[in-house]
CSV table of C-alpha atoms and ligand atoms in Angstrom, one decimal:
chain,number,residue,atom,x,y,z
M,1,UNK,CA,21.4,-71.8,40.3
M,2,UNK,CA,19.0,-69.5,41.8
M,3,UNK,CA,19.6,-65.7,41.4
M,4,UNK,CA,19.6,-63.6,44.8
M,5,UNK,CA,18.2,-60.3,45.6
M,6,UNK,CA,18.1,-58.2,48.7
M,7,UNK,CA,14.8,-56.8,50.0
M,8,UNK,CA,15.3,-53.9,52.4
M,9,UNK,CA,12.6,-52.9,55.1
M,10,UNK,CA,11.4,-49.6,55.8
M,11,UNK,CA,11.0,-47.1,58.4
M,12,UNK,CA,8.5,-44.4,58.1
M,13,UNK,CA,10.7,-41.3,59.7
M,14,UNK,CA,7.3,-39.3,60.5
M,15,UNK,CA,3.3,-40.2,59.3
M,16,UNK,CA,0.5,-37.9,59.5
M,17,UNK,CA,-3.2,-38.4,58.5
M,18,UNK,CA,-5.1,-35.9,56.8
M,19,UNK,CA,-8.5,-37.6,56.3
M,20,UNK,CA,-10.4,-40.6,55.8
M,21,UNK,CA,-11.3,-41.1,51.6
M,22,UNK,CA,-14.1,-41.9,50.2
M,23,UNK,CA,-12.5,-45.4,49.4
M,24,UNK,CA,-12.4,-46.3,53.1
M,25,UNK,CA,-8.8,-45.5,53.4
M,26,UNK,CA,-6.7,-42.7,54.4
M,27,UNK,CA,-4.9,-39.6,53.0
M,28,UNK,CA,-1.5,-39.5,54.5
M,29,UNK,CA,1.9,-37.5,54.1
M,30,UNK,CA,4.3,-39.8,55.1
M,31,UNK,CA,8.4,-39.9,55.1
M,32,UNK,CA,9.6,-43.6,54.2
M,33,UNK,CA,12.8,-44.1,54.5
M,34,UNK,CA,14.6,-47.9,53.4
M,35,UNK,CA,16.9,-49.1,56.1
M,36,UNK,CA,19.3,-52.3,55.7
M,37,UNK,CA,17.6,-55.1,57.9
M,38,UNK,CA,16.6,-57.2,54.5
M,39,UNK,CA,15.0,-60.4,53.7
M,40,UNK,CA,16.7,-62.5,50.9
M,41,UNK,CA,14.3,-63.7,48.1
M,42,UNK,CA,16.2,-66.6,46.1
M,43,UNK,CA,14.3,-66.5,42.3
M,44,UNK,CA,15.0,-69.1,39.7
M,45,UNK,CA,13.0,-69.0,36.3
M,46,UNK,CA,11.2,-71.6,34.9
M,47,UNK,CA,9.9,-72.3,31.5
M,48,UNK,CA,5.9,-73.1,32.9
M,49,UNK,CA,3.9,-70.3,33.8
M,50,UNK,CA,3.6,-72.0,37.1
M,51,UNK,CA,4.6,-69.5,40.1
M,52,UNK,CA,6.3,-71.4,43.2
M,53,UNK,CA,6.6,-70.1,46.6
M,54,UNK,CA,8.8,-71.1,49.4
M,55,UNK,CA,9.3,-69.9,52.6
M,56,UNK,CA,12.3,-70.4,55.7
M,57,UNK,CA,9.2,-69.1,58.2
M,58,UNK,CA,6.4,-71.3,58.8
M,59,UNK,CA,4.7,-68.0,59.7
M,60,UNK,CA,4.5,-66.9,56.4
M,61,UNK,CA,1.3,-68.2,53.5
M,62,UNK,CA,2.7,-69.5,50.6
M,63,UNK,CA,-0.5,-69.4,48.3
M,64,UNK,CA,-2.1,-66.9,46.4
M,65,UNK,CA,-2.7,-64.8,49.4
M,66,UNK,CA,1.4,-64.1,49.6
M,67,UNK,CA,2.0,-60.8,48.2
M,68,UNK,CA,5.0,-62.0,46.2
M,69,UNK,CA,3.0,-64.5,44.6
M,70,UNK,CA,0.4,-61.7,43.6
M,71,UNK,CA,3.1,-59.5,42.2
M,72,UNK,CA,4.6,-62.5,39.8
M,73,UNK,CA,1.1,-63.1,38.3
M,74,UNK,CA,0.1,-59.3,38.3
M,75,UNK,CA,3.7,-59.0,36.3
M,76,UNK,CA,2.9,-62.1,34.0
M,77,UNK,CA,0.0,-61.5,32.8
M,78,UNK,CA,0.6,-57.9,32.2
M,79,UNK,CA,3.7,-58.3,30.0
M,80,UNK,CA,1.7,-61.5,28.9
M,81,UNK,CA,4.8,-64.2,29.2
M,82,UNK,CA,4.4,-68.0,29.3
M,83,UNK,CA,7.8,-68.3,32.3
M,84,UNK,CA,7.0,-68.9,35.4
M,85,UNK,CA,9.8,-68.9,38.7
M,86,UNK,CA,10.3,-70.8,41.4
M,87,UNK,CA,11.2,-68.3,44.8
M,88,UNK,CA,12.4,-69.1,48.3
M,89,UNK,CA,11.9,-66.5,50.8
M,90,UNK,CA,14.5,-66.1,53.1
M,91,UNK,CA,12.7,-63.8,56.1
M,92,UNK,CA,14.4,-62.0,58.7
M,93,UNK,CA,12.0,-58.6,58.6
M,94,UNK,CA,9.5,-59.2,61.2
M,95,UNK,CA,5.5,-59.6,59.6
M,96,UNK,CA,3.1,-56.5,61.1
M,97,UNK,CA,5.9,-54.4,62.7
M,98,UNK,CA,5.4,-52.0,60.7
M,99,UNK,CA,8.7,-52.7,58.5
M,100,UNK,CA,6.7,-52.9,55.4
M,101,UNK,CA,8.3,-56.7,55.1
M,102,UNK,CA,5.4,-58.1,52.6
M,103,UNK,CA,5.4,-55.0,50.8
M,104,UNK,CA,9.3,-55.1,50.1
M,105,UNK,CA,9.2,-58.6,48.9
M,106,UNK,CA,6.8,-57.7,46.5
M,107,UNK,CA,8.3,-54.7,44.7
M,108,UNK,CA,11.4,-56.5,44.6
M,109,UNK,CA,9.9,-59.7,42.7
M,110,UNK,CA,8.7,-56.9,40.7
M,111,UNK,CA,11.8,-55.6,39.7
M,112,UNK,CA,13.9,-58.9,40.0
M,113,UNK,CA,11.3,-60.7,37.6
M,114,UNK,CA,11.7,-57.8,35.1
M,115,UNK,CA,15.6,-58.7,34.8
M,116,UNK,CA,15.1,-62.3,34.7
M,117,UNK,CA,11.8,-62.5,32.6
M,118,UNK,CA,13.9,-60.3,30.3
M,119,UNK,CA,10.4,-57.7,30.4
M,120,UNK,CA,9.8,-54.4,31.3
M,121,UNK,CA,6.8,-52.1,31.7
M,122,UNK,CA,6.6,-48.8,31.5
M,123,UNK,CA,6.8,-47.1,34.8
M,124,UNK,CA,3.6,-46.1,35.3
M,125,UNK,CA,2.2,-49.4,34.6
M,126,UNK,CA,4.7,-51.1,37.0
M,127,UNK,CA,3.5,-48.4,39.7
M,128,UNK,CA,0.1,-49.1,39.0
M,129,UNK,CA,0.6,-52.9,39.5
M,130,UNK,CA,2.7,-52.1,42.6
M,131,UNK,CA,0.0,-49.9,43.9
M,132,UNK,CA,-3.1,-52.3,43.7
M,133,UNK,CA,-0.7,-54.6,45.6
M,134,UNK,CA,-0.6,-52.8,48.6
M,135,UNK,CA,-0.2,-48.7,49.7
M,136,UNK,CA,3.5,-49.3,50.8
M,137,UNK,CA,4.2,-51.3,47.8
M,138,UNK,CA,5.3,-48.5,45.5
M,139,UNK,CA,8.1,-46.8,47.2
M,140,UNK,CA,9.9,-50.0,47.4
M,141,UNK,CA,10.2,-49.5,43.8
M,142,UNK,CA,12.4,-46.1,44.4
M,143,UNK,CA,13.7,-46.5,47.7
M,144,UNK,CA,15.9,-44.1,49.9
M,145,UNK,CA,13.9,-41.4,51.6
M,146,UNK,CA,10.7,-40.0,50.2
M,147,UNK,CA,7.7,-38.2,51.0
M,148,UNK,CA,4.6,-40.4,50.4
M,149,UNK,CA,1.2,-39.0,49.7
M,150,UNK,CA,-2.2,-40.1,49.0
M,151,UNK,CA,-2.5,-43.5,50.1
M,152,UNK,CA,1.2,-43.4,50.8
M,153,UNK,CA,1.6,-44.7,47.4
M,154,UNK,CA,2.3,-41.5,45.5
M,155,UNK,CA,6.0,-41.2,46.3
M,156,UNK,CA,8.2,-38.0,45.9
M,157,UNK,CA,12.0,-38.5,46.3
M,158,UNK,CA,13.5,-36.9,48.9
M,159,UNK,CA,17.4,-35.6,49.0
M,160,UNK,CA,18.7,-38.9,51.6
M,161,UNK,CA,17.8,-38.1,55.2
M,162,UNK,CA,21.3,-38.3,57.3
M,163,UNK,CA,20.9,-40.3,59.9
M,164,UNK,CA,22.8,-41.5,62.4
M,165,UNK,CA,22.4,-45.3,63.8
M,166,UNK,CA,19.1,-46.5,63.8
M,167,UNK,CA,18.0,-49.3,66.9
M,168,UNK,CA,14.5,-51.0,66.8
M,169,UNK,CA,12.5,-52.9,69.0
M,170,UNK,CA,9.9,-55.5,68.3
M,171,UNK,CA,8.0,-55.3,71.9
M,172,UNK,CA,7.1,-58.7,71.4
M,173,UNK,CA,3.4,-57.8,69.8
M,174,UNK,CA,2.1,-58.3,66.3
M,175,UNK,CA,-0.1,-55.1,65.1
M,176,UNK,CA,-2.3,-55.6,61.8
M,177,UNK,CA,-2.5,-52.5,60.0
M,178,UNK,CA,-6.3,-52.1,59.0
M,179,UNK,CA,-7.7,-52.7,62.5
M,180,UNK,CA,-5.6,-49.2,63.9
M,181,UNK,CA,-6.8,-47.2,60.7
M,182,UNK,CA,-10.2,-48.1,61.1
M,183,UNK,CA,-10.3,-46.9,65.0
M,184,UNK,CA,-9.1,-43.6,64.2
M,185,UNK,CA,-12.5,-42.4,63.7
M,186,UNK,CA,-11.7,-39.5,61.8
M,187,UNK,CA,-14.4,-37.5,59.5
M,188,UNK,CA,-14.1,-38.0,55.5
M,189,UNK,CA,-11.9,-35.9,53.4
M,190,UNK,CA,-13.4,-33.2,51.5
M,191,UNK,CA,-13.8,-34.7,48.3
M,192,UNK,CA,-12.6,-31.9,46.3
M,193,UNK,CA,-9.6,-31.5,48.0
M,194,UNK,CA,-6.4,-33.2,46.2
M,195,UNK,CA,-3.2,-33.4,48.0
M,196,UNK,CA,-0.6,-32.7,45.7
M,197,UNK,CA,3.2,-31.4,45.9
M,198,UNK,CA,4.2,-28.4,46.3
M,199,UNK,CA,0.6,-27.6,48.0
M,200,UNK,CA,0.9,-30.6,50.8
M,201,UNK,CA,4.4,-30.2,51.6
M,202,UNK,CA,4.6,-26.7,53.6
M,203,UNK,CA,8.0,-24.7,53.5
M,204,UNK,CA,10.4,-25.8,56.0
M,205,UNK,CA,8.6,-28.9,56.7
M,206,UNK,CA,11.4,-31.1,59.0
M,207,UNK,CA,10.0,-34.6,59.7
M,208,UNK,CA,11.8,-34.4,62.7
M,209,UNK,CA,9.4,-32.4,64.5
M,210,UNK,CA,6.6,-34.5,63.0
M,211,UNK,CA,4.9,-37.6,65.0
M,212,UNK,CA,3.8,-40.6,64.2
M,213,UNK,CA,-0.2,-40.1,64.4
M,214,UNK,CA,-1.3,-43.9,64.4
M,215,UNK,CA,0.9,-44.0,68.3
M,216,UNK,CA,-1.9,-42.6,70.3
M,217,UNK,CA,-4.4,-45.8,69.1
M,218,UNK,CA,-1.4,-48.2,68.9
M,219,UNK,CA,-0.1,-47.1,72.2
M,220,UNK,CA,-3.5,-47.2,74.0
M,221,UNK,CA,-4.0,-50.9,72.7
M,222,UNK,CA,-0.8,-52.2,73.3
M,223,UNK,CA,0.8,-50.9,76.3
M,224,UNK,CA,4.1,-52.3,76.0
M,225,UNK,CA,4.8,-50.6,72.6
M,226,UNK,CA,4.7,-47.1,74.3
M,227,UNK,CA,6.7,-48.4,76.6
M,228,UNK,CA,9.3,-49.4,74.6
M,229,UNK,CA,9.8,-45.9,73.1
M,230,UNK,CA,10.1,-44.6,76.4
M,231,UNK,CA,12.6,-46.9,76.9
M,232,UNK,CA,14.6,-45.9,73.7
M,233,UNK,CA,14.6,-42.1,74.7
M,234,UNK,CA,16.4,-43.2,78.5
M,235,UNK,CA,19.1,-45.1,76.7
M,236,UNK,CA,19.6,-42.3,75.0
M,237,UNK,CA,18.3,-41.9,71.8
M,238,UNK,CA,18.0,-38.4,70.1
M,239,UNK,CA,14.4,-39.2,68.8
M,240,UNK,CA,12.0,-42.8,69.5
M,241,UNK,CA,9.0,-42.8,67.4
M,242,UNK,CA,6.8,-45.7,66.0
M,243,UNK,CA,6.9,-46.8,62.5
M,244,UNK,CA,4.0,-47.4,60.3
M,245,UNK,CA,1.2,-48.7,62.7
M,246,UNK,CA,4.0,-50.6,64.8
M,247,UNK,CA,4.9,-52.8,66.9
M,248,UNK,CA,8.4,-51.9,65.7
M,249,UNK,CA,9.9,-48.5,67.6
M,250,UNK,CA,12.9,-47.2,65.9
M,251,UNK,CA,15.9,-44.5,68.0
M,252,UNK,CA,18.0,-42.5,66.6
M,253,UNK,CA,21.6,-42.7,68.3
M,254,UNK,CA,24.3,-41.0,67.9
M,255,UNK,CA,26.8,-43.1,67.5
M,256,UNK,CA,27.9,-47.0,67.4
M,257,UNK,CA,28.5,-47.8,71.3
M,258,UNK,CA,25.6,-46.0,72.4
M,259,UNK,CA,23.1,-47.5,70.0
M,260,UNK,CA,25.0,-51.4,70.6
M,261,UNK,CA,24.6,-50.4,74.4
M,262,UNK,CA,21.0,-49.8,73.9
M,263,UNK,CA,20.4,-52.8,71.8
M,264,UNK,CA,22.0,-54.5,74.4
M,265,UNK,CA,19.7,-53.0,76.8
M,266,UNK,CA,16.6,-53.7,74.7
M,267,UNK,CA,17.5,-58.0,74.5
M,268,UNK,CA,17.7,-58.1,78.6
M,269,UNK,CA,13.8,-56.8,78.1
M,270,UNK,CA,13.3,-59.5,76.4
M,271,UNK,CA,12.9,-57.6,72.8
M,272,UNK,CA,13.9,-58.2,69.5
M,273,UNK,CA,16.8,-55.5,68.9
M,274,UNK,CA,18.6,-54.6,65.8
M,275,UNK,CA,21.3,-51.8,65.1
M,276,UNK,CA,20.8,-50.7,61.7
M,277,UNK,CA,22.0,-47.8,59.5
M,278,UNK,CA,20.1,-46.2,56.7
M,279,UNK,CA,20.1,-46.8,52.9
M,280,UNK,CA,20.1,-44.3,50.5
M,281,UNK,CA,18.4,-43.9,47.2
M,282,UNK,CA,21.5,-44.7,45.3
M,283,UNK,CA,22.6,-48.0,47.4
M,284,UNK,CA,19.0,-49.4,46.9
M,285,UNK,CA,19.2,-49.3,43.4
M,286,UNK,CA,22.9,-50.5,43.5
M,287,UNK,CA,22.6,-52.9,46.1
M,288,UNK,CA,19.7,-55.1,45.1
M,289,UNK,CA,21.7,-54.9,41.4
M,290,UNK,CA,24.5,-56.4,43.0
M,291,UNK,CA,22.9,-59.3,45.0
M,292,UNK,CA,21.7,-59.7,41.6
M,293,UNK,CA,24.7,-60.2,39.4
M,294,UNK,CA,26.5,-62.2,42.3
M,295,UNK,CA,23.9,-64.3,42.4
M,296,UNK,CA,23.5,-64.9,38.5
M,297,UNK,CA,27.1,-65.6,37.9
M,298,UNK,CA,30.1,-65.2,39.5
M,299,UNK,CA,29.8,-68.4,41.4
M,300,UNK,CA,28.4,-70.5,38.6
M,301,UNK,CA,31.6,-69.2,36.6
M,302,UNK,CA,34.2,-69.2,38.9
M,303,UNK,CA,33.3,-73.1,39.7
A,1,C5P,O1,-2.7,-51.2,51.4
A,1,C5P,P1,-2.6,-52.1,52.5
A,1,C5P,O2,-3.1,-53.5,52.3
A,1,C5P,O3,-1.2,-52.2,53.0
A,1,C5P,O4,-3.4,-51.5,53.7
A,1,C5P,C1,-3.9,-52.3,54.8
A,1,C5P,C2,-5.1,-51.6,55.4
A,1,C5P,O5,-4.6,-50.4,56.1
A,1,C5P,C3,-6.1,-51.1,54.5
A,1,C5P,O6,-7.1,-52.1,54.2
A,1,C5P,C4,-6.7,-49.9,55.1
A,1,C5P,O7,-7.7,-50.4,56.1
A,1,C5P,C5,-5.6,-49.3,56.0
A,1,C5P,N1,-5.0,-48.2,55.3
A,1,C5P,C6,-5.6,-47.0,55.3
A,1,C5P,N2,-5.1,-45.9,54.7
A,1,C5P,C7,-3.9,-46.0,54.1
A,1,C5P,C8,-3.2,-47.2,54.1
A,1,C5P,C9,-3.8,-48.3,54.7
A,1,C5P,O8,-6.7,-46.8,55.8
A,1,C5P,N3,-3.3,-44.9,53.5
């Protein structure tokens, strides 16, 4: 009976740039915020080493290239055990939207194979791993809302963002993430400068009145993304903004009719629409604990 854990995507409430690095990418201060459209990642454990991967989306590689295959072997061969696992990847997070879908998946096999390998690393090990996965990877390990610096994989908690109810729209366009970085054609960094907290994070800084600074080359490319945040803002939501380097636009509405009337709205366009609410740093941890213990037992016992 295979054990069942949640993976939660991710909006990114606001994302600036501050430089290009000397490693070719970017130095960003970013506020990530986990949000309850989730994927389902079903794990059994096996006693080879081999690592299995199966997937409901034909969309998705299965081989070594699929980031929640990387993260098993990564965690293997750091903790050096001889189990292996066989997953199924249940997908409902849509792949370069900007959801940070692949990067959730892999955190949570993280985690998830910590429990049922019976291992764990110390955290700054498991970050590290995390980290050489992917820049998003390592606030899926925390969760909530949290500033992210550096590559975006330094993450500082935040207090939980309130928010009201949250719409998104897939316009119907897939964006890969390295192409938009690359044509921001911005100078290098100074080398000696290190963004750190408190330094990077200026008093009173309010995400809301910060942008999204990858829209201007995402909305130039792909004219229907821009277009479906204008769209957001005439239904009526309190703030439309792009997350990560898109497709996906995400409103803020303020309550439940408005933001079903807008998704409603959003489907007769033709989009992909989703009505979500936020999840807080405590729920995360809770939640994906949860699937977890369902999944392990209660059925198996209670048949
Ligand atoms: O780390 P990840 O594989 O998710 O990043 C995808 C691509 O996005 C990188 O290869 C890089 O070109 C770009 N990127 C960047 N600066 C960041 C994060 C990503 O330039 N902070």
């Amino acid at each position: 009976m295979p054990n069942t854990f949640l993976s939660f995507a991710k909006i990114n409430l606001s994302l600036e740039i501050l430089g290009r690095r000397p490693d070719g990418y970017h130095e960003l201060r970013t506020v990530f915020q986990t949000i309850n459209l989730c994927d389902q990642i079903e794990i059994e454990v096996t006693a080879t080493p081999d690592i299995v991967l199966t997937c409901d989306s034909p969309d998705v590689p299965c081989d070594g290239h699929n980031l929640v295959v990387r993260a098993a072997q990564a965690l293997q061969s750091a903790v050096g055990t001889r189990q292996g696992a066989r997953i199924h990847l249940r997908k409902q997070i849509p792949m370069q939207a900007g959801l940070g879908g692949g990067s959730s998946n892999a955190a949570v096999a993280l985690l998830a194979l910590q429990q049922l390998w019976d291992v764990q690393l110390p955290q700054d090990e498991l970050h590290g791993i995390a980290a050489r996965l992917g820049a998003d990877v390592p606030f899926f390990l925390t969760g909530g809302t949290a500033l992210g610096l550096g590559r975006g994989d330094r993450i500082y908690p935040l207090l939980d963002a309130e928010l009201p109810f949250i719409v998104l729209v897939h316009p119907g366009v897939s964006v890969p993430t390295g192409p938009v970085f690359h044509r921001l054609n911005m100078g290098l960094t100074n080398a000696t400068t290190v963004h750190t907290l408190p330094s990077s994070l200026p008093v009173g800084f309010d995400w809301r009145q910060v942008g999204n600074a990858l829209e201007a080359v995402v909305f130039e490319d792909f004219p229907v993304v821009r277009q479906a945040c204008d769209r957001l803002r005439a239904w009526g939501a309190l703030l439309a903004r792009m997350s990560g380097s898109g497709s996906v636009v995400f409103g803020l509405f303020a309550d439940a009719a408005t933001s079903e009337a807008a998704r409603q709205a959003g489907l007769a366009a033709g989009w992909r629409c989703w009505v979500c609410r936020s999840v807080g740093r405590a729920a995360y941890a809770q939640l994906m604990h949860r699937a977890y213990t369902v999944g392990r037992g209660k059925l198996h016992r209670g048949n």
